[in-house]
Amino acid sequence: MSARGASPPVASVVGVARRRQLLPLLLLEAATLLSGTGNGVALVALPWIALERTGSPTAAGVLAAATALPLLLSSLFSGTVVDLVGRRRTSVGSDLLSAVSVAAIPLAAAADVLSVPVLVALAMLGAVFDPAGATAREVLLPAAAERAGWRLERVNGTHEAVYGVAFLVGPGVGGLLIGLVGATTTLWVTAAGFLLSAAAVTALRLPGAGPPVEAERPAGVWRGTVEGLRFVARDPLLRAIAVVGAALVALYLPMEGVLLPTHFSALGAPERLGAVVMALSGGGVVGSLAHAQWGHRLPRRGTFVTALVLTGVSILGMAALPPFPWLLAASFATGVAYGPIQPLTNLALQRRTPERLRGRVVGILVASQYAAGPVGYLLAGPLVEAVGLRPAFLGLAVALLAVACAALLARGLHGFDDPPAGPPAPGGAAGPGQPHPVAAAPPRAHGAAPPG
């Protein structure tokens, strides 16, 4: 048989092998997309329900703060739970429990028992389960990158772009469905997203996805969490990232969770709220994909602080509440500017954290950002009622820009350009002919990124 005749079968075998290498990464990103889309729907539906039933932005702020409090506690310990139980088990169990808690809201509405306290209680219950599932999936990214043969910069940028797509689709769908079927019925889409995410992770097969070996398990939830806290506290870069991230979340989340819903609720335009969040996420997709393509060529600290300052400037443009087309443009610019920040944060964690601490460090970094969220939420509603929507929005935006400018002077952020904390891992996820970009045990962390 000629070489020409033998080529198609060889090409077919190579193609099948390549698809098998990519399958874990595709399943992981499918789960991220599905659960993120459901959360994007809830992002606009939950505050809308509170505003419908009370007409008060303070009620929306209380709901958001009540949701953030269990997020703080559960994210603090969820990483240790992941390291104890295993990543696939934690992800599937968390998604199933989240689906049940979200589905209970439209069921309670159908039974005419959905008061604001019941809504707050169910939202808090759903918030308890979500961080563990997100953490469990995301700490598997380096293994999926290694299987696929992708650079970590490319995987991180792509992963954040997938989050952006989820929050591009979810809020837009949520805003449209609120107008068509009502806010409570819309939450069935969130429940469906969690169920489909659980199905995708169930099919996932990767090293490290199953139960951890006994020698690598933390010695209990509390002791394991303390060990992770000490690791973060002793690392100057991770400590600086935690402080900056907490400040960003405290100032930004009330804008998206209270101020923008209040503005568009007064206009009677839920679809415009969805469009603004979609513009934020669309810009984030562009920024993340650009970093995935070219980020490995740029200085990490310079890119990080520049992106922070540009994000602050863009949010200041949003805070002026200009005519709707300009608000959309400012929202898109905010997303583009923020795009590189989370992939760079993820890469720093991957390069500096041992694998056995992966889940704990992820959870602690997320918890550090959620810790300031409830304060911002609780202050936002009364601030709007005291000084008005636009002055409150501008005040938060100016404070956020000041934090971004202060990051220019943060000495800990110089660690972005340090070499990896350990020797290269054999067989890692570097491109052909490229040095491996991570330490021997790379983790993946998810912070509460402002634009979705």
CSV table of C-alpha atoms in Angstrom, one decimal:
chain,number,residue,atom,x,y,z
A,1,MET,CA,0.0,0.0,0.0
A,2,SER,CA,1.3,3.4,-0.9
A,3,ALA,CA,2.1,6.1,1.7
A,4,ARG,CA,-0.7,8.2,0.1
A,5,GLY,CA,-3.2,5.4,0.7
A,6,ALA,CA,-2.1,5.0,4.3
A,7,SER,CA,-2.4,8.7,5.2
A,8,PRO,CA,-6.2,8.9,6.0
A,9,PRO,CA,-6.2,6.2,8.6
A,10,VAL,CA,-3.1,7.7,10.3
A,11,ALA,CA,-4.7,11.1,10.3
A,12,SER,CA,-7.9,9.7,11.6
A,13,VAL,CA,-6.1,8.0,14.5
A,14,VAL,CA,-4.2,11.2,15.3
A,15,GLY,CA,-7.4,13.2,15.2
A,16,VAL,CA,-9.1,10.8,17.6
A,17,ALA,CA,-6.2,11.0,20.0
A,18,ARG,CA,-6.1,14.8,19.9
A,19,ARG,CA,-9.9,14.9,20.7
A,20,ARG,CA,-9.3,12.7,23.6
A,21,GLN,CA,-6.6,15.0,24.9
A,22,LEU,CA,-8.9,18.0,24.7
A,23,LEU,CA,-12.0,16.2,26.1
A,24,PRO,CA,-11.2,16.9,29.8
A,25,LEU,CA,-10.7,20.6,29.1
A,26,LEU,CA,-13.8,20.8,27.1
A,27,LEU,CA,-15.9,19.1,29.8
A,28,LEU,CA,-14.4,21.4,32.4
A,29,GLU,CA,-15.2,24.5,30.4
A,30,ALA,CA,-18.7,23.2,29.6
A,31,ALA,CA,-19.4,22.8,33.3
A,32,THR,CA,-18.1,26.4,33.8
A,33,LEU,CA,-20.2,27.7,31.0
A,34,LEU,CA,-23.4,26.0,32.2
A,35,SER,CA,-23.1,26.9,35.9
A,36,GLY,CA,-21.9,30.4,35.1
A,37,THR,CA,-24.9,31.0,32.7
A,38,GLY,CA,-27.3,29.9,35.5
A,39,ASN,CA,-25.6,32.3,37.9
A,40,GLY,CA,-25.7,35.0,35.4
A,41,VAL,CA,-29.5,34.6,35.2
A,42,ALA,CA,-29.8,34.7,39.0
A,43,LEU,CA,-27.6,37.8,39.0
A,44,VAL,CA,-30.4,39.9,37.5
A,45,ALA,CA,-33.4,37.8,38.7
A,46,LEU,CA,-32.8,37.8,42.5
A,47,PRO,CA,-32.5,41.5,43.1
A,48,TRP,CA,-35.4,42.0,40.7
A,49,ILE,CA,-37.6,39.8,42.8
A,50,ALA,CA,-36.6,41.8,45.9
A,51,LEU,CA,-37.3,45.1,44.2
A,52,GLU,CA,-40.7,43.8,42.9
A,53,ARG,CA,-41.8,42.8,46.3
A,54,THR,CA,-40.6,45.8,48.3
A,55,GLY,CA,-39.8,48.6,45.9
A,56,SER,CA,-36.7,49.4,48.1
A,57,PRO,CA,-33.1,49.3,47.0
A,58,THR,CA,-32.2,48.7,50.6
A,59,ALA,CA,-34.0,45.3,50.4
A,60,ALA,CA,-32.0,44.4,47.3
A,61,GLY,CA,-28.9,45.4,49.2
A,62,VAL,CA,-29.9,43.2,52.2
A,63,LEU,CA,-30.5,40.3,49.8
A,64,ALA,CA,-27.1,40.7,48.2
A,65,ALA,CA,-25.4,41.0,51.6
A,66,ALA,CA,-27.2,38.0,53.0
A,67,THR,CA,-26.0,36.0,50.0
A,68,ALA,CA,-22.4,37.2,50.3
A,69,LEU,CA,-22.1,36.2,54.0
A,70,PRO,CA,-22.5,32.5,53.4
A,71,LEU,CA,-20.3,32.8,50.3
A,72,LEU,CA,-17.5,34.1,52.6
A,73,LEU,CA,-17.8,31.3,55.1
A,74,SER,CA,-18.3,28.5,52.6
A,75,SER,CA,-15.5,29.7,50.3
A,76,LEU,CA,-13.1,29.9,53.3
A,77,PHE,CA,-13.7,26.2,54.1
A,78,SER,CA,-14.7,24.9,50.7
A,79,GLY,CA,-11.1,24.5,49.5
A,80,THR,CA,-10.3,22.3,52.4
A,81,VAL,CA,-13.4,20.2,51.7
A,82,VAL,CA,-12.3,19.8,48.1
A,83,ASP,CA,-8.9,18.6,49.4
A,84,LEU,CA,-10.6,16.2,51.8
A,85,VAL,CA,-13.4,14.7,49.6
A,86,GLY,CA,-12.0,15.0,46.1
A,87,ARG,CA,-12.6,17.4,43.2
A,88,ARG,CA,-15.1,15.5,41.1
A,89,ARG,CA,-17.3,14.5,44.1
A,90,THR,CA,-17.3,18.0,45.5
A,91,SER,CA,-18.2,19.6,42.2
A,92,VAL,CA,-21.1,17.2,41.4
A,93,GLY,CA,-22.5,17.3,44.9
A,94,SER,CA,-22.3,21.1,45.1
A,95,ASP,CA,-24.0,21.5,41.7
A,96,LEU,CA,-26.9,19.2,42.7
A,97,LEU,CA,-27.5,20.9,46.0
A,98,SER,CA,-27.3,24.3,44.4
A,99,ALA,CA,-29.9,23.2,41.8
A,100,VAL,CA,-32.3,22.1,44.6
A,101,SER,CA,-31.9,25.4,46.5
A,102,VAL,CA,-32.5,27.6,43.5
A,103,ALA,CA,-35.5,25.5,42.3
A,104,ALA,CA,-37.1,26.0,45.7
A,105,ILE,CA,-37.6,29.7,45.0
A,106,PRO,CA,-40.1,29.4,42.1
A,107,LEU,CA,-41.7,26.5,44.0
A,108,ALA,CA,-42.2,28.7,47.0
A,109,ALA,CA,-43.6,31.4,44.7
A,110,ALA,CA,-46.0,29.0,43.2
A,111,ALA,CA,-47.2,28.0,46.7
A,112,ASP,CA,-47.6,31.7,47.6
A,113,VAL,CA,-45.1,31.5,50.5
A,114,LEU,CA,-42.2,33.5,48.9
A,115,SER,CA,-41.8,36.4,51.4
A,116,VAL,CA,-38.6,38.4,51.5
A,117,PRO,CA,-37.3,36.5,54.5
A,118,VAL,CA,-37.9,33.2,52.6
A,119,LEU,CA,-36.2,34.6,49.5
A,120,VAL,CA,-33.2,35.7,51.6
A,121,ALA,CA,-33.0,32.3,53.3
A,122,LEU,CA,-33.1,30.3,50.0
A,123,ALA,CA,-30.6,32.6,48.4
A,124,MET,CA,-28.3,32.1,51.4
A,125,LEU,CA,-28.7,28.4,51.1
A,126,GLY,CA,-27.8,28.4,47.5
A,127,ALA,CA,-24.8,30.6,48.1
A,128,VAL,CA,-23.4,28.0,50.6
A,129,PHE,CA,-22.9,25.3,48.0
A,130,ASP,CA,-21.7,27.4,45.0
A,131,PRO,CA,-18.0,28.1,46.0
A,132,ALA,CA,-17.2,24.4,46.6
A,133,GLY,CA,-18.3,23.5,43.1
A,134,ALA,CA,-16.4,26.3,41.4
A,135,THR,CA,-13.3,25.6,43.4
A,136,ALA,CA,-13.4,21.9,42.7
A,137,ARG,CA,-13.6,22.5,39.0
A,138,GLU,CA,-11.1,25.2,38.8
A,139,VAL,CA,-8.3,23.5,40.7
A,140,LEU,CA,-8.4,20.9,37.9
A,141,LEU,CA,-7.4,23.4,35.2
A,142,PRO,CA,-3.7,22.7,35.3
A,143,ALA,CA,-4.2,19.0,34.8
A,144,ALA,CA,-6.6,19.6,31.9
A,145,ALA,CA,-4.1,22.0,30.4
A,146,GLU,CA,-1.3,19.4,30.7
A,147,ARG,CA,-3.5,16.8,29.0
A,148,ALA,CA,-4.4,19.2,26.2
A,149,GLY,CA,-0.8,20.5,25.8
A,150,TRP,CA,-1.8,24.1,26.3
A,151,ARG,CA,0.2,26.9,27.9
A,152,LEU,CA,-1.2,28.0,31.3
A,153,GLU,CA,-1.5,31.6,30.0
A,154,ARG,CA,-3.7,30.3,27.2
A,155,VAL,CA,-5.8,28.1,29.5
A,156,ASN,CA,-6.3,30.9,32.0
A,157,GLY,CA,-7.3,33.4,29.4
A,158,THR,CA,-9.7,31.0,27.7
A,159,HIS,CA,-11.2,30.0,31.1
A,160,GLU,CA,-11.9,33.6,32.0
A,161,ALA,CA,-13.3,34.1,28.5
A,162,VAL,CA,-15.7,31.2,29.1
A,163,TYR,CA,-16.8,32.9,32.3
A,164,GLY,CA,-17.3,36.0,30.3
A,165,VAL,CA,-19.5,34.2,27.8
A,166,ALA,CA,-21.5,32.7,30.6
A,167,PHE,CA,-22.2,36.1,32.1
A,168,LEU,CA,-22.7,37.5,28.6
A,169,VAL,CA,-25.5,35.0,27.9
A,170,GLY,CA,-27.0,34.6,31.4
A,171,PRO,CA,-27.9,38.2,32.3
A,172,GLY,CA,-29.2,38.8,28.8
A,173,VAL,CA,-31.4,35.7,28.9
A,174,GLY,CA,-32.4,36.6,32.5
A,175,GLY,CA,-33.5,40.1,31.6
A,176,LEU,CA,-35.5,38.9,28.6
A,177,LEU,CA,-37.1,36.1,30.6
A,178,ILE,CA,-38.1,38.4,33.4
A,179,GLY,CA,-40.0,40.5,30.9
A,180,LEU,CA,-41.6,37.3,29.4
A,181,VAL,CA,-42.4,35.0,32.3
A,182,GLY,CA,-41.5,36.8,35.5
A,183,ALA,CA,-38.4,36.8,37.7
A,184,THR,CA,-39.2,33.8,39.8
A,185,THR,CA,-40.0,31.5,36.9
A,186,THR,CA,-36.7,32.6,35.3
A,187,LEU,CA,-34.8,30.9,38.1
A,188,TRP,CA,-35.6,27.5,36.5
A,189,VAL,CA,-32.9,28.3,34.0
A,190,THR,CA,-30.3,28.6,36.9
A,191,ALA,CA,-31.4,25.2,38.3
A,192,ALA,CA,-31.0,23.6,34.9
A,193,GLY,CA,-27.5,25.1,34.5
A,194,PHE,CA,-26.4,23.5,37.7
A,195,LEU,CA,-27.8,20.1,36.7
A,196,LEU,CA,-26.1,20.1,33.3
A,197,SER,CA,-22.8,21.2,35.0
A,198,ALA,CA,-23.0,18.2,37.3
A,199,ALA,CA,-23.5,15.9,34.4
A,200,ALA,CA,-20.5,17.3,32.5
A,201,VAL,CA,-18.2,16.9,35.6
A,202,THR,CA,-19.5,13.4,36.2
A,203,ALA,CA,-18.0,12.4,32.8
A,204,LEU,CA,-14.6,14.0,33.6
A,205,ARG,CA,-11.6,11.8,33.9
A,206,LEU,CA,-8.3,13.5,34.9
A,207,PRO,CA,-5.4,12.8,37.3
A,208,GLY,CA,-6.4,14.3,40.6
A,209,ALA,CA,-10.1,14.4,40.0
A,210,GLY,CA,-10.8,11.5,42.3
A,211,PRO,CA,-10.4,11.2,46.1
A,212,PRO,CA,-7.0,12.4,47.3
A,213,VAL,CA,-4.5,10.0,48.7
A,214,GLU,CA,-4.4,9.7,52.5
A,215,ALA,CA,-1.0,11.3,52.8
A,216,GLU,CA,-2.1,14.5,51.0
A,217,ARG,CA,-5.4,15.1,52.8
A,218,PRO,CA,-5.5,17.9,55.3
A,219,ALA,CA,-5.8,16.9,59.0
A,220,GLY,CA,-9.4,18.1,59.4
A,221,VAL,CA,-11.3,21.1,58.0
A,222,TRP,CA,-10.1,23.6,60.5
A,223,ARG,CA,-6.4,22.7,60.6
A,224,GLY,CA,-6.3,22.5,56.8
A,225,THR,CA,-7.9,25.9,56.4
A,226,VAL,CA,-5.4,27.4,58.9
A,227,GLU,CA,-2.5,25.9,57.0
A,228,GLY,CA,-3.8,27.5,53.8
A,229,LEU,CA,-4.2,30.9,55.6
A,230,ARG,CA,-0.6,30.8,56.8
A,231,PHE,CA,0.6,30.0,53.3
A,232,VAL,CA,-1.2,33.0,51.8
A,233,ALA,CA,-0.2,35.3,54.7
A,234,ARG,CA,3.5,34.5,54.2
A,235,ASP,CA,3.6,35.0,50.4
A,236,PRO,CA,3.9,38.7,49.6
A,237,LEU,CA,2.3,38.4,46.1
A,238,LEU,CA,-0.6,36.3,47.2
A,239,ARG,CA,-1.1,38.6,50.2
A,240,ALA,CA,-1.1,41.7,47.9
A,241,ILE,CA,-3.5,40.0,45.5
A,242,ALA,CA,-5.9,39.2,48.4
A,243,VAL,CA,-5.9,42.8,49.6
A,244,VAL,CA,-6.4,44.4,46.2
A,245,GLY,CA,-9.1,41.8,45.3
A,246,ALA,CA,-11.0,42.4,48.5
A,247,ALA,CA,-11.1,46.2,47.9
A,248,LEU,CA,-12.2,45.8,44.3
A,249,VAL,CA,-15.0,43.4,45.2
A,250,ALA,CA,-16.2,45.6,48.1
A,251,LEU,CA,-16.5,48.6,45.7
A,252,TYR,CA,-17.7,47.0,42.5
A,253,LEU,CA,-20.2,44.3,43.6
A,254,PRO,CA,-22.7,46.9,45.0
A,255,MET,CA,-22.6,48.7,41.7
A,256,GLU,CA,-23.7,45.6,39.8
A,257,GLY,CA,-25.9,44.1,42.5
A,258,VAL,CA,-27.7,47.2,43.8
A,259,LEU,CA,-27.0,50.4,41.9
A,260,LEU,CA,-27.5,49.2,38.4
A,261,PRO,CA,-30.7,47.2,39.3
A,262,THR,CA,-32.0,50.2,41.1
A,263,HIS,CA,-31.4,52.5,38.1
A,264,PHE,CA,-33.0,50.2,35.6
A,265,SER,CA,-35.9,49.2,37.9
A,266,ALA,CA,-36.8,52.9,38.2
A,267,LEU,CA,-36.8,53.0,34.3
A,268,GLY,CA,-38.8,49.8,34.1
A,269,ALA,CA,-36.2,48.3,31.8
A,270,PRO,CA,-34.9,44.9,32.9
A,271,GLU,CA,-33.6,44.2,29.4
A,272,ARG,CA,-31.2,47.2,29.7
A,273,LEU,CA,-29.8,45.8,32.9
A,274,GLY,CA,-29.1,42.6,31.1
A,275,ALA,CA,-27.6,44.4,28.2
A,276,VAL,CA,-25.2,46.3,30.5
A,277,VAL,CA,-24.0,43.2,32.2
A,278,MET,CA,-23.7,41.5,28.8
A,279,ALA,CA,-21.5,44.4,27.6
A,280,LEU,CA,-19.3,44.0,30.7
A,281,SER,CA,-18.9,40.3,30.0
A,282,GLY,CA,-18.4,40.8,26.3
A,283,GLY,CA,-15.6,43.1,27.0
A,284,GLY,CA,-14.2,40.7,29.5
A,285,VAL,CA,-14.2,37.9,26.8
A,286,VAL,CA,-12.2,40.1,24.4
A,287,GLY,CA,-9.7,41.1,27.1
A,288,SER,CA,-9.3,37.6,28.4
A,289,LEU,CA,-8.8,36.1,24.9
A,290,ALA,CA,-6.3,38.8,24.0
A,291,HIS,CA,-4.3,37.9,27.1
A,292,ALA,CA,-4.6,34.2,26.2
A,293,GLN,CA,-3.0,35.0,22.8
A,294,TRP,CA,-0.3,37.6,23.8
A,295,GLY,CA,-0.1,37.6,27.6
A,296,HIS,CA,3.0,35.4,27.7
A,297,ARG,CA,4.9,38.2,25.9
A,298,LEU,CA,4.1,41.0,28.3
A,299,PRO,CA,5.5,41.8,31.8
A,300,ARG,CA,3.0,40.5,34.3
A,301,ARG,CA,3.1,43.2,36.9
A,302,GLY,CA,3.0,46.0,34.4
A,303,THR,CA,0.0,44.4,32.7
A,304,PHE,CA,-1.8,43.8,36.0
A,305,VAL,CA,-1.5,47.4,37.3
A,306,THR,CA,-2.2,49.0,33.9
A,307,ALA,CA,-5.4,46.9,33.6
A,308,LEU,CA,-6.4,47.9,37.1
A,309,VAL,CA,-6.1,51.6,36.4
A,310,LEU,CA,-7.9,51.4,33.1
A,311,THR,CA,-10.7,49.4,34.8
A,312,GLY,CA,-11.1,52.2,37.3
A,313,VAL,CA,-11.2,54.9,34.6
A,314,SER,CA,-13.8,53.0,32.7
A,315,ILE,CA,-16.0,52.4,35.7
A,316,LEU,CA,-15.9,56.1,36.4
A,317,GLY,CA,-17.4,56.6,33.0
A,318,MET,CA,-20.2,54.1,33.9
A,319,ALA,CA,-20.8,55.8,37.2
A,320,ALA,CA,-21.9,59.1,35.5
A,321,LEU,CA,-24.9,57.1,34.2
A,322,PRO,CA,-24.6,58.6,30.7
A,323,PRO,CA,-27.2,58.0,27.9
A,324,PHE,CA,-27.7,54.3,27.4
A,325,PRO,CA,-25.4,53.8,24.3
A,326,TRP,CA,-22.5,55.5,26.1
A,327,LEU,CA,-23.2,53.4,29.2
A,328,LEU,CA,-22.9,50.3,27.1
A,329,ALA,CA,-19.6,51.5,25.6
A,330,ALA,CA,-18.2,52.3,29.1
A,331,SER,CA,-19.3,48.9,30.3
A,332,PHE,CA,-17.6,47.1,27.4
A,333,ALA,CA,-14.4,49.1,28.0
A,334,THR,CA,-14.5,48.1,31.6
A,335,GLY,CA,-14.7,44.5,30.7
A,336,VAL,CA,-11.8,44.8,28.1
A,337,ALA,CA,-9.6,46.5,30.7
A,338,TYR,CA,-10.3,44.0,33.4
A,339,GLY,CA,-9.7,41.0,31.0
A,340,PRO,CA,-6.1,40.3,31.9
A,341,ILE,CA,-6.4,40.7,35.7
A,342,GLN,CA,-8.0,37.4,36.6
A,343,PRO,CA,-5.8,35.2,34.3
A,344,LEU,CA,-2.7,36.9,35.8
A,345,THR,CA,-4.0,36.2,39.3
A,346,ASN,CA,-4.6,32.6,38.4
A,347,LEU,CA,-1.2,32.2,37.0
A,348,ALA,CA,0.5,33.7,40.1
A,349,LEU,CA,-1.4,31.1,42.2
A,350,GLN,CA,-0.4,28.3,39.9
A,351,ARG,CA,3.3,29.3,40.0
A,352,ARG,CA,3.5,29.7,43.7
A,353,THR,CA,1.3,27.1,45.4
A,354,PRO,CA,2.0,23.4,46.0
A,355,GLU,CA,-0.7,21.0,44.7
A,356,ARG,CA,-1.6,19.6,48.1
A,357,LEU,CA,-2.7,23.1,49.1
A,358,ARG,CA,-4.4,23.9,45.9
A,359,GLY,CA,-8.0,23.8,47.0
A,360,ARG,CA,-7.3,25.6,50.3
A,361,VAL,CA,-5.5,28.5,48.6
A,362,VAL,CA,-8.2,28.9,46.1
A,363,GLY,CA,-10.9,29.0,48.8
A,364,ILE,CA,-9.0,31.5,50.9
A,365,LEU,CA,-8.3,33.9,48.1
A,366,VAL,CA,-12.0,33.8,47.1
A,367,ALA,CA,-13.0,34.2,50.8
A,368,SER,CA,-10.7,37.2,51.1
A,369,GLN,CA,-12.6,38.9,48.3
A,370,TYR,CA,-16.0,38.0,49.6
A,371,ALA,CA,-15.2,39.3,53.1
A,372,ALA,CA,-15.6,42.9,52.1
A,373,GLY,CA,-18.6,42.3,49.9
A,374,PRO,CA,-21.3,42.4,52.6
A,375,VAL,CA,-20.1,45.7,53.9
A,376,GLY,CA,-20.3,47.3,50.4
A,377,TYR,CA,-23.8,45.8,49.8
A,378,LEU,CA,-25.2,47.0,53.2
A,379,LEU,CA,-23.8,50.5,52.6
A,380,ALA,CA,-24.9,50.8,49.0
A,381,GLY,CA,-28.7,50.9,49.6
A,382,PRO,CA,-28.7,53.5,52.4
A,383,LEU,CA,-26.1,55.5,50.5
A,384,VAL,CA,-28.4,55.7,47.5
A,385,GLU,CA,-31.4,56.7,49.6
A,386,ALA,CA,-29.2,59.4,51.4
A,387,VAL,CA,-27.4,61.1,48.6
A,388,GLY,CA,-29.1,59.8,45.4
A,389,LEU,CA,-28.1,57.1,42.9
A,390,ARG,CA,-25.6,59.1,40.7
A,391,PRO,CA,-23.6,60.6,43.6
A,392,ALA,CA,-23.4,57.2,45.3
A,393,PHE,CA,-22.3,55.5,42.1
A,394,LEU,CA,-19.6,58.2,41.5
A,395,GLY,CA,-18.3,58.0,45.0
A,396,LEU,CA,-17.8,54.2,44.8
A,397,ALA,CA,-16.1,54.6,41.4
A,398,VAL,CA,-13.7,57.2,42.6
A,399,ALA,CA,-12.8,55.0,45.5
A,400,LEU,CA,-12.2,52.1,43.2
A,401,LEU,CA,-9.9,54.2,40.9
A,402,ALA,CA,-8.0,55.2,44.0
A,403,VAL,CA,-7.4,51.6,44.9
A,404,ALA,CA,-6.2,50.9,41.4
A,405,CYS,CA,-3.7,53.8,41.6
A,406,ALA,CA,-2.5,52.6,45.0
A,407,ALA,CA,-1.7,49.2,43.5
A,408,LEU,CA,1.1,50.9,41.5
A,409,LEU,CA,3.0,51.3,44.8
A,410,ALA,CA,2.3,47.8,46.2
A,411,ARG,CA,5.7,46.1,46.6
A,412,GLY,CA,4.2,42.7,46.8
A,413,LEU,CA,2.9,42.8,43.3
A,414,HIS,CA,6.6,42.8,42.0
A,415,GLY,CA,6.4,39.1,42.7
A,416,PHE,CA,4.4,38.7,39.5
A,417,ASP,CA,7.7,38.6,37.5
A,418,ASP,CA,9.5,36.2,39.9
A,419,PRO,CA,10.5,32.8,38.6
A,420,PRO,CA,8.2,29.8,39.6
A,421,ALA,CA,8.4,28.7,43.2
A,422,GLY,CA,9.7,25.3,42.3
A,423,PRO,CA,11.3,23.2,39.5
A,424,PRO,CA,9.4,22.5,36.3
A,425,ALA,CA,7.1,19.6,36.5
A,426,PRO,CA,7.9,16.8,34.0
A,427,GLY,CA,5.5,16.4,31.2
A,428,GLY,CA,3.7,19.7,31.9
A,429,ALA,CA,1.5,21.9,29.8
A,430,ALA,CA,4.1,23.9,27.9
A,431,GLY,CA,3.9,24.4,24.2
A,432,PRO,CA,6.3,22.5,21.9
A,433,GLY,CA,9.8,23.6,22.5
A,434,GLN,CA,8.8,25.9,25.4
A,435,PRO,CA,9.9,25.7,29.1
A,436,HIS,CA,7.2,24.6,31.4
A,437,PRO,CA,5.6,27.7,32.9
A,438,VAL,CA,4.6,26.4,36.3
A,439,ALA,CA,6.0,25.0,39.5
A,440,ALA,CA,5.9,21.3,40.2
A,441,ALA,CA,2.4,21.6,41.7
A,442,PRO,CA,0.3,24.3,40.1
A,443,PRO,CA,-3.1,25.3,41.4
A,444,ARG,CA,-5.9,27.4,39.9
A,445,ALA,CA,-7.9,30.0,41.8
A,446,HIS,CA,-11.0,31.9,41.0
A,447,GLY,CA,-11.5,35.4,42.4
A,448,ALA,CA,-14.6,37.3,42.5
A,449,ALA,CA,-13.9,39.3,39.3
A,450,PRO,CA,-15.8,42.5,39.0
A,451,PRO,CA,-17.2,42.4,35.4
A,452,GLY,CA,-19.0,39.1,35.8
